[in-house]
mmCIF file of C-alpha atoms and ligand atoms in Angstrom:
data_model
loop_
_atom_site.group_PDB
_atom_site.id
_atom_site.type_symbol
_atom_site.label_atom_id
_atom_site.label_comp_id
_atom_site.label_asym_id
_atom_site.label_seq_id
_atom_site.Cartn_x
_atom_site.Cartn_y
_atom_site.Cartn_z
ATOM 1 C CA ALA A 18 129.523 129.733 91.576
ATOM 2 C CA LYS A 19 126.520 127.489 91.243
ATOM 3 C CA THR A 20 123.550 128.089 93.538
ATOM 4 C CA ILE A 21 121.585 125.196 95.026
ATOM 5 C CA ALA A 22 118.849 124.734 97.630
ATOM 6 C CA VAL A 23 117.866 122.054 100.119
ATOM 7 C CA LEU A 24 114.438 121.161 101.473
ATOM 8 C CA THR A 25 112.829 118.484 103.633
ATOM 9 C CA SER A 26 109.408 117.238 102.585
ATOM 10 C CA GLY A 27 106.711 114.780 103.703
ATOM 11 C CA GLY A 28 106.801 113.098 107.114
ATOM 12 C CA ASP A 29 109.838 114.183 109.128
ATOM 13 C CA ALA A 30 112.452 111.658 110.192
ATOM 14 C CA PRO A 31 115.299 111.783 112.725
ATOM 15 C CA GLY A 32 118.515 112.390 110.798
ATOM 16 C CA MET A 33 117.034 114.861 108.317
ATOM 17 C CA ASN A 34 119.014 117.602 110.073
ATOM 18 C CA ALA A 35 122.252 115.721 109.499
ATOM 19 C CA ALA A 36 121.373 115.491 105.795
ATOM 20 C CA VAL A 37 120.633 119.229 105.590
ATOM 21 C CA ARG A 38 123.849 120.013 107.410
ATOM 22 C CA ALA A 39 125.818 117.793 105.037
ATOM 23 C CA VAL A 40 124.249 119.441 101.973
ATOM 24 C CA VAL A 41 124.991 122.950 103.261
ATOM 25 C CA ARG A 42 128.552 122.204 104.319
ATOM 26 C CA SER A 43 129.408 120.207 101.182
ATOM 27 C CA ALA A 44 127.954 122.881 98.923
ATOM 28 C CA ILE A 45 129.982 125.614 100.604
ATOM 29 C CA SER A 46 133.107 123.474 100.404
ATOM 30 C CA PHE A 47 132.538 123.064 96.637
ATOM 31 C CA GLY A 48 132.251 126.872 96.355
ATOM 32 C CA MET A 49 128.489 126.911 95.831
ATOM 33 C CA ASN A 50 125.837 129.209 97.319
ATOM 34 C CA VAL A 51 123.112 127.360 99.186
ATOM 35 C CA TYR A 52 119.583 128.232 100.285
ATOM 36 C CA GLY A 53 117.506 126.442 102.901
ATOM 37 C CA VAL A 54 113.877 126.135 101.771
ATOM 38 C CA MET A 55 111.289 126.273 104.558
ATOM 39 C CA ARG A 56 108.374 123.812 104.877
ATOM 40 C CA GLY A 57 109.083 121.577 101.911
ATOM 41 C CA TYR A 58 107.948 122.607 98.443
ATOM 42 C CA ASN A 59 105.754 125.292 100.044
ATOM 43 C CA GLY A 60 108.880 127.383 100.597
ATOM 44 C CA LEU A 61 109.476 127.473 96.835
ATOM 45 C CA LEU A 62 105.876 128.596 96.271
ATOM 46 C CA ASN A 63 105.902 131.275 98.988
ATOM 47 C CA GLY A 64 109.461 132.465 98.488
ATOM 48 C CA ASP A 65 110.300 131.284 101.993
ATOM 49 C CA VAL A 66 114.014 130.550 101.654
ATOM 50 C CA LYS A 67 117.067 131.631 103.597
ATOM 51 C CA GLU A 68 120.650 131.865 102.532
ATOM 52 C CA MET A 69 122.730 129.397 104.516
ATOM 53 C CA ASN A 70 126.295 129.697 105.713
ATOM 54 C CA MET A 71 128.580 127.317 107.602
ATOM 55 C CA ARG A 72 127.059 128.359 110.929
ATOM 56 C CA SER A 73 123.406 128.067 109.835
ATOM 57 C CA VAL A 74 123.583 124.325 110.390
ATOM 58 C CA SER A 75 125.524 124.302 113.665
ATOM 59 C CA ASP A 76 123.993 122.365 116.556
ATOM 60 C CA ILE A 77 121.176 120.762 114.573
ATOM 61 C CA MET A 78 122.561 117.297 113.894
ATOM 62 C CA GLN A 79 121.731 115.873 117.331
ATOM 63 C CA HIS A 80 118.099 116.981 117.159
ATOM 64 C CA GLY A 81 115.116 115.090 115.794
ATOM 65 C CA GLY A 82 112.631 116.788 113.473
ATOM 66 C CA THR A 83 113.837 119.096 110.736
ATOM 67 C CA ALA A 84 115.187 122.591 111.276
ATOM 68 C CA LEU A 85 113.828 123.521 107.829
ATOM 69 C CA PHE A 86 110.338 122.325 108.864
ATOM 70 C CA THR A 87 108.363 120.132 106.496
ATOM 71 C CA ALA A 88 104.994 119.870 104.801
ATOM 72 C CA ARG A 89 103.000 117.860 102.329
ATOM 73 C CA SER A 90 102.160 120.421 99.636
ATOM 74 C CA PRO A 91 98.964 119.889 97.619
ATOM 75 C CA GLU A 92 99.511 123.173 95.733
ATOM 76 C CA PHE A 93 102.913 122.052 94.493
ATOM 77 C CA ASN A 94 101.377 118.820 93.185
ATOM 78 C CA THR A 95 99.721 120.630 90.270
ATOM 79 C CA PRO A 96 101.321 121.675 86.938
ATOM 80 C CA GLU A 97 100.817 125.345 87.927
ATOM 81 C CA GLY A 98 102.458 124.761 91.296
ATOM 82 C CA VAL A 99 105.479 123.074 89.742
ATOM 83 C CA LYS A 100 105.867 125.912 87.240
ATOM 84 C CA LYS A 101 105.563 128.535 89.976
ATOM 85 C CA ALA A 102 108.247 126.777 92.031
ATOM 86 C CA ALA A 103 110.556 126.441 89.012
ATOM 87 C CA ASP A 104 110.075 130.130 88.128
ATOM 88 C CA PHE A 105 110.937 131.099 91.692
ATOM 89 C CA CYS A 106 114.114 128.995 91.517
ATOM 90 C CA ARG A 107 115.148 130.712 88.265
ATOM 91 C CA GLU A 108 114.450 134.123 89.799
ATOM 92 C CA LYS A 109 116.752 133.289 92.719
ATOM 93 C CA GLY A 110 119.379 131.680 90.467
ATOM 94 C CA ILE A 111 118.764 128.276 92.098
ATOM 95 C CA GLU A 112 119.959 125.680 89.570
ATOM 96 C CA GLY A 113 119.706 122.563 91.712
ATOM 97 C CA VAL A 114 117.533 121.364 94.597
ATOM 98 C CA VAL A 115 118.244 118.543 97.054
ATOM 99 C CA VAL A 116 114.969 117.050 98.296
ATOM 100 C CA VAL A 117 115.082 114.991 101.492
ATOM 101 C CA GLY A 118 111.908 112.911 101.817
ATOM 102 C CA GLY A 119 110.027 109.824 100.670
ATOM 103 C CA ASP A 120 108.490 108.586 97.423
ATOM 104 C CA GLY A 121 105.904 111.391 97.275
ATOM 105 C CA SER A 122 108.666 113.980 97.606
ATOM 106 C CA PHE A 123 110.654 112.246 94.843
ATOM 107 C CA ARG A 124 107.690 112.498 92.492
ATOM 108 C CA GLY A 125 107.762 116.246 93.190
ATOM 109 C CA ALA A 126 111.501 116.313 92.486
ATOM 110 C CA ARG A 127 110.951 114.512 89.175
ATOM 111 C CA ASP A 128 108.297 117.077 88.202
ATOM 112 C CA LEU A 129 110.526 120.007 89.171
ATOM 113 C CA CYS A 130 113.259 118.464 86.999
ATOM 114 C CA GLY A 131 110.743 118.368 84.153
ATOM 115 C CA ALA A 132 110.310 122.123 84.660
ATOM 116 C CA GLY A 133 114.043 122.678 84.175
ATOM 117 C CA ILE A 134 115.509 122.616 87.710
ATOM 118 C CA SER A 135 118.071 119.915 88.524
ATOM 119 C CA CYS A 136 116.903 117.819 91.454
ATOM 120 C CA ILE A 137 118.456 115.113 93.598
ATOM 121 C CA GLY A 138 116.382 113.038 96.046
ATOM 122 C CA VAL A 139 117.717 111.831 99.395
ATOM 123 C CA PRO A 140 115.633 109.101 101.088
ATOM 124 C CA GLY A 141 114.354 110.319 104.460
ATOM 125 C CA THR A 142 111.493 108.438 106.113
ATOM 126 C CA ILE A 143 111.240 106.212 109.163
ATOM 127 C CA ASP A 144 109.322 103.580 107.163
ATOM 128 C CA ASN A 145 112.232 102.212 105.072
ATOM 129 C CA ASP A 146 109.676 101.855 102.282
ATOM 130 C CA ILE A 147 111.677 103.194 99.316
ATOM 131 C CA ALA A 148 112.359 100.436 96.814
ATOM 132 C CA CYS A 149 115.689 101.609 95.386
ATOM 133 C CA THR A 150 117.513 101.818 98.712
ATOM 134 C CA ASP A 151 118.322 99.329 101.451
ATOM 135 C CA TYR A 152 118.083 102.114 104.014
ATOM 136 C CA THR A 153 116.197 105.359 104.614
ATOM 137 C CA ILE A 154 117.254 108.130 107.002
ATOM 138 C CA GLY A 155 115.337 107.877 110.286
ATOM 139 C CA TYR A 156 114.702 104.156 110.167
ATOM 140 C CA ASP A 157 117.300 103.136 112.753
ATOM 141 C CA THR A 158 116.206 105.762 115.264
ATOM 142 C CA ALA A 159 112.552 104.783 114.842
ATOM 143 C CA LEU A 160 113.406 101.105 115.320
ATOM 144 C CA ASN A 161 115.334 101.781 118.493
ATOM 145 C CA THR A 162 112.593 104.028 119.871
ATOM 146 C CA ALA A 163 109.921 101.428 119.124
ATOM 147 C CA MET A 164 112.058 98.733 120.735
ATOM 148 C CA GLU A 165 112.559 100.775 123.910
ATOM 149 C CA MET A 166 108.872 101.606 124.141
ATOM 150 C CA ILE A 167 107.832 97.985 123.693
ATOM 151 C CA ASP A 168 110.332 96.890 126.351
ATOM 152 C CA ARG A 169 108.483 99.224 128.724
ATOM 153 C CA ILE A 170 105.143 97.842 127.659
ATOM 154 C CA ARG A 171 106.479 94.353 128.336
ATOM 155 C CA ASP A 172 107.187 95.231 131.982
ATOM 156 C CA THR A 173 103.581 96.054 132.703
ATOM 157 C CA THR A 174 102.227 93.315 130.439
ATOM 158 C CA GLU A 175 104.250 90.795 132.420
ATOM 159 C CA SER A 176 103.160 92.132 135.823
ATOM 160 C CA HIS A 177 99.513 91.699 134.849
ATOM 161 C CA ASP A 178 99.753 88.422 132.897
ATOM 162 C CA ARG A 179 98.290 90.228 129.907
ATOM 163 C CA CYS A 180 98.540 90.305 126.163
ATOM 164 C CA SER A 181 99.702 93.615 124.648
ATOM 165 C CA VAL A 182 99.081 94.358 121.022
ATOM 166 C CA VAL A 183 101.427 97.144 119.919
ATOM 167 C CA GLU A 184 100.906 99.009 116.672
ATOM 168 C CA VAL A 185 104.056 100.465 115.123
ATOM 169 C CA MET A 186 104.221 102.813 112.132
ATOM 170 C CA GLY A 187 104.390 101.674 108.534
ATOM 171 C CA ARG A 188 101.413 102.300 106.301
ATOM 172 C CA ARG A 189 102.530 100.097 103.426
ATOM 173 C CA CYS A 190 105.630 98.521 104.844
ATOM 174 C CA GLY A 191 106.204 95.989 107.635
ATOM 175 C CA ASP A 192 109.915 96.651 108.126
ATOM 176 C CA ILE A 193 109.550 98.508 111.439
ATOM 177 C CA ALA A 194 107.175 95.820 112.761
ATOM 178 C CA LEU A 195 109.312 92.907 111.603
ATOM 179 C CA ASN A 196 112.552 94.208 113.084
ATOM 180 C CA THR A 197 111.128 95.477 116.362
ATOM 181 C CA GLY A 198 109.149 92.240 116.666
ATOM 182 C CA ILE A 199 112.383 90.268 116.536
ATOM 183 C CA ALA A 200 114.170 92.697 118.858
ATOM 184 C CA VAL A 201 111.520 92.575 121.587
ATOM 185 C CA GLY A 202 110.790 88.861 121.251
ATOM 186 C CA ALA A 203 107.192 89.305 120.143
ATOM 187 C CA MET A 204 104.961 86.250 120.135
ATOM 188 C CA ALA A 205 103.590 87.241 116.741
ATOM 189 C CA THR A 206 104.292 90.000 114.245
ATOM 190 C CA LEU A 207 101.753 91.092 111.655
ATOM 191 C CA VAL A 208 102.873 92.960 108.526
ATOM 192 C CA PRO A 209 100.902 94.258 105.532
ATOM 193 C CA GLU A 210 103.021 92.167 103.120
ATOM 194 C CA VAL A 211 101.895 88.800 104.547
ATOM 195 C CA PRO A 212 98.214 87.921 105.167
ATOM 196 C CA TYR A 213 97.518 86.332 108.536
ATOM 197 C CA ASP A 214 94.997 83.855 109.873
ATOM 198 C CA PHE A 215 93.554 84.875 113.254
ATOM 199 C CA GLU A 216 93.064 81.311 114.570
ATOM 200 C CA ARG A 217 96.312 79.810 113.310
ATOM 201 C CA ASP A 218 98.695 82.746 113.732
ATOM 202 C CA ILE A 219 97.367 84.230 116.975
ATOM 203 C CA VAL A 220 94.980 82.048 118.960
ATOM 204 C CA GLU A 221 96.657 78.665 118.376
ATOM 205 C CA ARG A 222 100.061 80.155 118.938
ATOM 206 C CA MET A 223 98.996 81.758 122.213
ATOM 207 C CA LYS A 224 97.440 78.526 123.408
ATOM 208 C CA ALA A 225 100.539 76.538 122.490
ATOM 209 C CA ALA A 226 102.735 79.055 124.324
ATOM 210 C CA GLN A 227 100.401 78.944 127.306
ATOM 211 C CA ARG A 228 100.926 75.167 127.513
ATOM 212 C CA THR A 229 104.689 75.754 127.809
ATOM 213 C CA GLY A 230 104.097 78.054 130.796
ATOM 214 C CA LYS A 231 103.936 81.421 129.089
ATOM 215 C CA ARG A 232 101.665 83.931 130.810
ATOM 216 C CA HIS A 233 102.186 87.210 128.950
ATOM 217 C CA TYR A 234 102.276 88.022 125.277
ATOM 218 C CA ILE A 235 103.508 90.823 123.025
ATOM 219 C CA ILE A 236 102.081 91.063 119.538
ATOM 220 C CA VAL A 237 103.546 93.664 117.168
ATOM 221 C CA VAL A 238 101.298 94.918 114.376
ATOM 222 C CA ALA A 239 102.277 97.220 111.520
ATOM 223 C CA GLU A 240 99.992 100.225 111.051
ATOM 224 C CA GLY A 241 99.195 99.045 107.523
ATOM 225 C CA VAL A 242 97.515 95.888 108.879
ATOM 226 C CA GLY A 243 94.976 98.092 110.649
ATOM 227 C CA HIS A 244 92.178 97.441 113.191
ATOM 228 C CA THR A 245 94.510 97.116 116.181
ATOM 229 C CA GLN A 246 91.862 97.850 118.822
ATOM 230 C CA GLU A 247 89.421 95.433 117.225
ATOM 231 C CA LEU A 248 92.103 92.741 116.965
ATOM 232 C CA THR A 249 92.908 93.197 120.658
ATOM 233 C CA GLU A 250 89.286 92.736 121.662
ATOM 234 C CA ARG A 251 89.012 89.608 119.506
ATOM 235 C CA ILE A 252 92.116 88.159 121.170
ATOM 236 C CA GLN A 253 90.685 88.719 124.627
ATOM 237 C CA ALA A 254 87.356 87.174 123.590
ATOM 238 C CA ALA A 255 88.970 84.146 121.946
ATOM 239 C CA THR A 256 91.589 83.380 124.615
ATOM 240 C CA GLY A 257 90.219 84.826 127.838
ATOM 241 C CA ILE A 258 93.557 86.581 128.336
ATOM 242 C CA GLU A 259 93.179 90.212 129.334
ATOM 243 C CA SER A 260 94.450 92.264 126.404
ATOM 244 C CA ARG A 261 95.412 95.878 125.792
ATOM 245 C CA ALA A 262 96.188 97.805 122.612
ATOM 246 C CA THR A 263 98.911 100.460 122.368
ATOM 247 C CA VAL A 264 99.394 102.597 119.275
ATOM 248 C CA LEU A 265 102.944 103.943 119.479
ATOM 249 C CA GLY A 266 102.271 106.628 116.865
ATOM 250 C CA HIS A 267 104.389 109.726 116.364
ATOM 251 C CA VAL A 268 106.735 109.022 119.268
ATOM 252 C CA GLN A 269 108.543 106.903 116.644
ATOM 253 C CA ARG A 270 109.183 109.959 114.484
ATOM 254 C CA GLY A 271 110.964 112.057 117.096
ATOM 255 C CA GLY A 272 114.062 111.986 119.223
ATOM 256 C CA SER A 273 117.774 112.388 118.801
ATOM 257 C CA PRO A 274 118.965 110.425 115.746
ATOM 258 C CA THR A 275 121.163 107.391 116.293
ATOM 259 C CA LEU A 276 124.741 107.278 115.087
ATOM 260 C CA ARG A 277 123.688 105.246 112.065
ATOM 261 C CA ASP A 278 121.111 107.826 110.982
ATOM 262 C CA ARG A 279 123.551 110.708 111.439
ATOM 263 C CA VAL A 280 126.310 109.018 109.481
ATOM 264 C CA VAL A 281 124.148 107.687 106.633
ATOM 265 C CA ALA A 282 122.405 111.082 106.336
ATOM 266 C CA SER A 283 125.774 112.853 106.225
ATOM 267 C CA ARG A 284 127.063 110.515 103.514
ATOM 268 C CA MET A 285 123.884 110.818 101.451
ATOM 269 C CA GLY A 286 123.775 114.621 101.745
ATOM 270 C CA TYR A 287 127.377 114.830 100.597
ATOM 271 C CA HIS A 288 126.706 112.483 97.665
ATOM 272 C CA ALA A 289 123.718 114.584 96.547
ATOM 273 C CA VAL A 290 125.831 117.739 96.350
ATOM 274 C CA GLU A 291 128.624 115.894 94.590
ATOM 275 C CA LEU A 292 126.086 114.806 91.942
ATOM 276 C CA LEU A 293 124.888 118.390 91.425
ATOM 277 C CA ASN A 294 128.482 119.593 91.299
ATOM 278 C CA ASN A 295 129.151 117.067 88.522
ATOM 279 C CA GLY A 296 126.156 118.314 86.535
ATOM 280 C CA ALA A 297 123.866 115.357 87.333
ATOM 281 C CA SER A 298 120.118 115.761 87.683
ATOM 282 C CA ASN A 299 116.992 113.671 88.263
ATOM 283 C CA ARG A 300 118.801 111.195 90.543
ATOM 284 C CA VAL A 301 117.958 109.564 93.857
ATOM 285 C CA VAL A 302 120.715 108.802 96.344
ATOM 286 C CA ALA A 303 120.480 105.272 97.736
ATOM 287 C CA MET A 304 122.308 102.796 99.923
ATOM 288 C CA LYS A 305 123.173 99.334 98.613
ATOM 289 C CA GLY A 306 124.918 97.231 101.209
ATOM 290 C CA GLU A 307 127.172 99.812 102.836
ATOM 291 C CA GLN A 308 127.781 101.739 99.584
ATOM 292 C CA ILE A 309 126.174 105.065 98.669
ATOM 293 C CA VAL A 310 124.957 104.918 95.057
ATOM 294 C CA ASP A 311 122.376 106.729 92.920
ATOM 295 C CA PHE A 312 119.609 105.963 90.434
ATOM 296 C CA ASP A 313 117.479 107.817 87.901
ATOM 297 C CA ILE A 314 114.409 109.117 89.820
ATOM 298 C CA THR A 315 111.856 107.660 87.409
ATOM 299 C CA GLU A 316 113.573 104.272 87.434
ATOM 300 C CA ALA A 317 113.777 104.395 91.233
ATOM 301 C CA LEU A 318 110.066 105.185 91.537
ATOM 302 C CA ASN A 319 109.199 102.220 89.300
ATOM 303 C CA MET A 320 111.276 99.660 91.191
ATOM 304 C CA PRO A 321 109.228 97.031 93.049
ATOM 305 C CA ARG A 322 109.804 96.896 96.793
ATOM 306 C CA ILE A 323 111.195 93.587 97.935
ATOM 307 C CA PHE A 324 109.988 92.264 101.283
ATOM 308 C CA ASP A 325 112.605 90.373 103.303
ATOM 309 C CA GLU A 326 111.070 86.883 103.324
ATOM 310 C CA ASN A 327 114.113 85.446 105.080
ATOM 311 C CA LEU A 328 113.804 87.840 107.964
ATOM 312 C CA TYR A 329 110.105 87.057 108.143
ATOM 313 C CA ARG A 330 110.935 83.345 108.452
ATOM 314 C CA VAL A 331 113.417 84.066 111.231
ATOM 315 C CA SER A 332 110.797 86.115 113.029
ATOM 316 C CA ALA A 333 108.141 83.404 112.669
ATOM 317 C CA ARG A 334 110.483 80.678 113.969
ATOM 318 C CA LEU A 335 111.694 82.635 116.976
ATOM 319 C CA SER A 336 108.390 84.017 118.143
ATOM 320 C CA ILE A 337 106.557 81.683 120.418
HETATM 321 O O1 LIG B 426 105.782 107.915 106.344
HETATM 322 C C1 LIG B 426 106.054 108.086 107.685
HETATM 323 C C2 LIG B 426 104.810 107.916 108.522
HETATM 324 O O2 LIG B 426 105.171 108.107 109.872
HETATM 325 C C3 LIG B 426 104.071 106.598 108.345
HETATM 326 O O3 LIG B 426 104.633 105.531 109.048
HETATM 327 C C4 LIG B 426 102.695 106.964 108.817
HETATM 328 O O4 LIG B 426 101.747 106.133 108.206
HETATM 329 C C5 LIG B 426 102.546 108.385 108.380
HETATM 330 O O5 LIG B 426 103.842 108.897 108.191
HETATM 331 C C6 LIG B 426 101.794 109.255 109.336
HETATM 332 O O6 LIG B 426 101.633 110.500 108.755
HETATM 333 P P1 LIG B 426 101.208 111.827 109.524
HETATM 334 O O7 LIG B 426 102.454 112.467 110.023
HETATM 335 O O8 LIG B 426 100.546 112.639 108.463
HETATM 336 O O9 LIG B 426 100.305 111.460 110.644
#
């Protein structure tokens, strides 16, 4: 039987456990042996792997985080590191590796493929910032967490007639901000993909809303826009409305995954093993519409990310 391994790499995301579980269970059902690699690519460098059986992945699906732990591995990102990891795989008889992570992790998978080990990437990141796929594992849970947190912030913002500026995650990608902004009825949403004008997009808007009787304001800002505290102080200075900044931070990365994340992760994990079972390599699993598909890793990494202009227009029209 073929032997494969699974690892989670980069920032963790709720639903990664469901992907790992799906890889382990599918592999066993195809008659393969499967190893779990601890702490991302580091596990391949340190020989930190464990043989998995059906029961190794019991009771993990409902938990956030990743039972295999994760890391960003600078040592692996060198030609020597890649060779060392590939040699370790050969020593263990590992012919294929499923890598659950983001773009950075896929670049590692591509390099490991170059060193002779078949790799399949599975998109796992709360940011939804991977160009080749409509959906990344963890995104739905993060959105729902951010929405719930901002609803709570709204309660106190309203009681005090304040303005709350809430920073959500997304270094290069405004998807979390845009969707939570719509879901919480934000007065303005700032994303890294669209430049904003402080007077026109914030101050004028707040003043116009004030004239219609509005007394409290929620502004959602993507992490990638930056300077949230400074922006909050400028708003207070320009409008006279007492303002507070909240950075939601890593709370968005934890928690029990939603049904959508569990199901998509399960489908993607299964697809990855099916690819390896069919002799495929250097592929990324992706979601297009509701279909699970796959692409060449290098092609996937070169695809431009498309920002949802339509959704942005909806958000701009509804927020006031
Ligand atoms: O990529 C996921 C993410 O949560 C980003 O939204 C954020 O910019 C980054 O990871 C934070 O990374 P770290 O876990 O290293 O603080």
